[in-house]
Coordinates of C-alpha atoms in Angstrom, one line a residue:
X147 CA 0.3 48.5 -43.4
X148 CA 1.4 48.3 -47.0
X149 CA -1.5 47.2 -47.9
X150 CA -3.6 50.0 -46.4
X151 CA -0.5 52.1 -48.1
X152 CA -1.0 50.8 -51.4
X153 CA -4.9 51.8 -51.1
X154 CA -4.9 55.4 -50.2
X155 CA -1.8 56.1 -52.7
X156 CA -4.3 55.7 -55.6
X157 CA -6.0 58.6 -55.5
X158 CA -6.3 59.4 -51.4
X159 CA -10.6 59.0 -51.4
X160 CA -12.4 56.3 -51.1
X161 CA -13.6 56.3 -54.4
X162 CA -10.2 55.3 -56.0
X163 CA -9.6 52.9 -53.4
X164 CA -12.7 50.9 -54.6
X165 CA -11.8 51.2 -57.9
X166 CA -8.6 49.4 -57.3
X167 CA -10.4 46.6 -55.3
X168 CA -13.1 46.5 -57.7
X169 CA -10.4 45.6 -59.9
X170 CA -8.3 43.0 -57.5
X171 CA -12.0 41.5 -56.9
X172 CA -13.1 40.4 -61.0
X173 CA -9.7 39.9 -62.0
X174 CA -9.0 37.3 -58.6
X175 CA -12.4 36.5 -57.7
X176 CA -12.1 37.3 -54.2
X177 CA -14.9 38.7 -53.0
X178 CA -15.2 42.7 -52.6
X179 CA -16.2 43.1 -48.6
X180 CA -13.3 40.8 -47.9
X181 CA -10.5 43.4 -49.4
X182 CA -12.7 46.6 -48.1
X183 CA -12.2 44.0 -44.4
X184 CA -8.8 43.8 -45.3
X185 CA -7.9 47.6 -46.1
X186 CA -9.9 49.1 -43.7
X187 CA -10.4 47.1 -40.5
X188 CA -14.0 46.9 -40.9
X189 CA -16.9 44.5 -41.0
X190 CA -19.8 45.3 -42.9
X191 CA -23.4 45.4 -41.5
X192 CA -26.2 44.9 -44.1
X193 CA -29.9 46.5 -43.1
X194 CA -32.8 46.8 -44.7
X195 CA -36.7 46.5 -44.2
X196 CA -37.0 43.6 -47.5
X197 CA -37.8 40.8 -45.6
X198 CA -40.6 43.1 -44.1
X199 CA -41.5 43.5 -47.7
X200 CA -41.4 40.3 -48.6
X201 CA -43.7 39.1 -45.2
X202 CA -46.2 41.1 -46.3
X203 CA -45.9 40.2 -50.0
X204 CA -46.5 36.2 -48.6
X205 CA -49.5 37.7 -46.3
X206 CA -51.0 39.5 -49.8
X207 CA -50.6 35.9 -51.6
X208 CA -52.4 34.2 -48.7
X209 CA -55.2 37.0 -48.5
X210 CA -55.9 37.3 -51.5
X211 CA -54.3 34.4 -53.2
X212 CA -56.9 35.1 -56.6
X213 CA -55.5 38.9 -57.5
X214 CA -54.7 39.1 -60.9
X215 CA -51.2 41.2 -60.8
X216 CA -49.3 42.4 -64.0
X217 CA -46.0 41.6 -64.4
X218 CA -43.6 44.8 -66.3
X219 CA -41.5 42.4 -67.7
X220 CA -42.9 40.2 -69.5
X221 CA -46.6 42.0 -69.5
X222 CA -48.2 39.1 -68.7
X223 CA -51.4 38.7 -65.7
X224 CA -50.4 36.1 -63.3
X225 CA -52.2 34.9 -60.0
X226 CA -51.0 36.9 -56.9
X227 CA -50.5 33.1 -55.7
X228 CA -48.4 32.0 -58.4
X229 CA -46.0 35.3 -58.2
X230 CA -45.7 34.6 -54.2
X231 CA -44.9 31.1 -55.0
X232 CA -42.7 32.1 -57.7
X233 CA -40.7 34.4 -56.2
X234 CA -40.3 33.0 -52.3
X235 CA -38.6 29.6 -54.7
X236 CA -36.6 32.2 -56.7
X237 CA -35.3 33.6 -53.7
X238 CA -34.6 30.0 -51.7
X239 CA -32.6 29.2 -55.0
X240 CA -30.5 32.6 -54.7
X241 CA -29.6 32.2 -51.4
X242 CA -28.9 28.5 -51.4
X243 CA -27.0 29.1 -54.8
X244 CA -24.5 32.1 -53.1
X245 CA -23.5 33.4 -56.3
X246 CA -20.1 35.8 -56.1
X247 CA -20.7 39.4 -55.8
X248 CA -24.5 39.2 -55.4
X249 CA -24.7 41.4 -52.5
X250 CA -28.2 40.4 -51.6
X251 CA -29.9 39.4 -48.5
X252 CA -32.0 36.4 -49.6
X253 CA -32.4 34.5 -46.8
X254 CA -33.5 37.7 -45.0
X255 CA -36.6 37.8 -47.9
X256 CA -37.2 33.9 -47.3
X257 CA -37.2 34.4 -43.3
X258 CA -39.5 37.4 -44.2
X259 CA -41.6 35.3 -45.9
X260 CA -41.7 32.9 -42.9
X261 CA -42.5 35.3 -40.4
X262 CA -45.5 36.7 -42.8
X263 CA -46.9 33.0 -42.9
X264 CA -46.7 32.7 -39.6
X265 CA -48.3 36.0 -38.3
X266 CA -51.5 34.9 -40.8
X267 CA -51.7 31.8 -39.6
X268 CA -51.2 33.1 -36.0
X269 CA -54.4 35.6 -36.4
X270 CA -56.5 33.3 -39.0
X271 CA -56.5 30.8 -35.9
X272 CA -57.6 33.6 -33.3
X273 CA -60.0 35.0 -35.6
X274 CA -61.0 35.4 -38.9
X275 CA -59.6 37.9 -40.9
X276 CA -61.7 38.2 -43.7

């Protein structure tokens, strides 16, 4: 109860209460949802539609593996199978690497990615798609 005490003395919002934990969290290292678990009794529920995205980003590659695409940063044309490649081995790396405070989903994006190659292959063995 102290605890919970301590957070809404600093400014009564929520806004000041995640200030301080913001704080607590880069000056301790402990990550941020485990003091907002701590404060308010909750557990936090992470949504989202990217590993959607990401299935039909791997289906793109695998349709049309040839595209030329143009990166913004660096403007440079790579090969829509290159970029797919690229990125589902960026994202394996960022989720096996679990860096503090990265807030991301990105074994949702890789199981995303699973599903996509799985649905293609699925359909290419029914029928052909293109």
């Amino acid at each position: 109860d102290e605890v919970k005490y301590a957070a809404s003395i600093v400014g009564g919002d929520m806004q000041g209460a995640n200030d301080v934990l913001d704080g607590i969290m880069r000056n301790t290292g402990v990550p941020e949802q485990a003091l907002v678990n701590v404060f308010y009794d909750q557990i936090g529920v992470i949504i989202g539609a990217s590993g959607a995205v990401f299935g039909i980003l791997l289906a793109f590659g695998m349709m049309f593996p040839n595209v030329q695409l143009m990166l913004l940063f660096p403007p440079i044309p790579i090969k829509a199978k290159y970029f797919v490649i690229g990125y589902g081995l960026l994202e394996l790396y960022m989720g096996l690497s679990q860096r503090m405070g990265d807030n991301v989903a990105h074994f949702a994006h890789v199981g995303g990615m699973l599903f996509g190659w799985l649905l293609i292959r699925h359909w290419k063995l029914r029928r052909p798609l293109m």
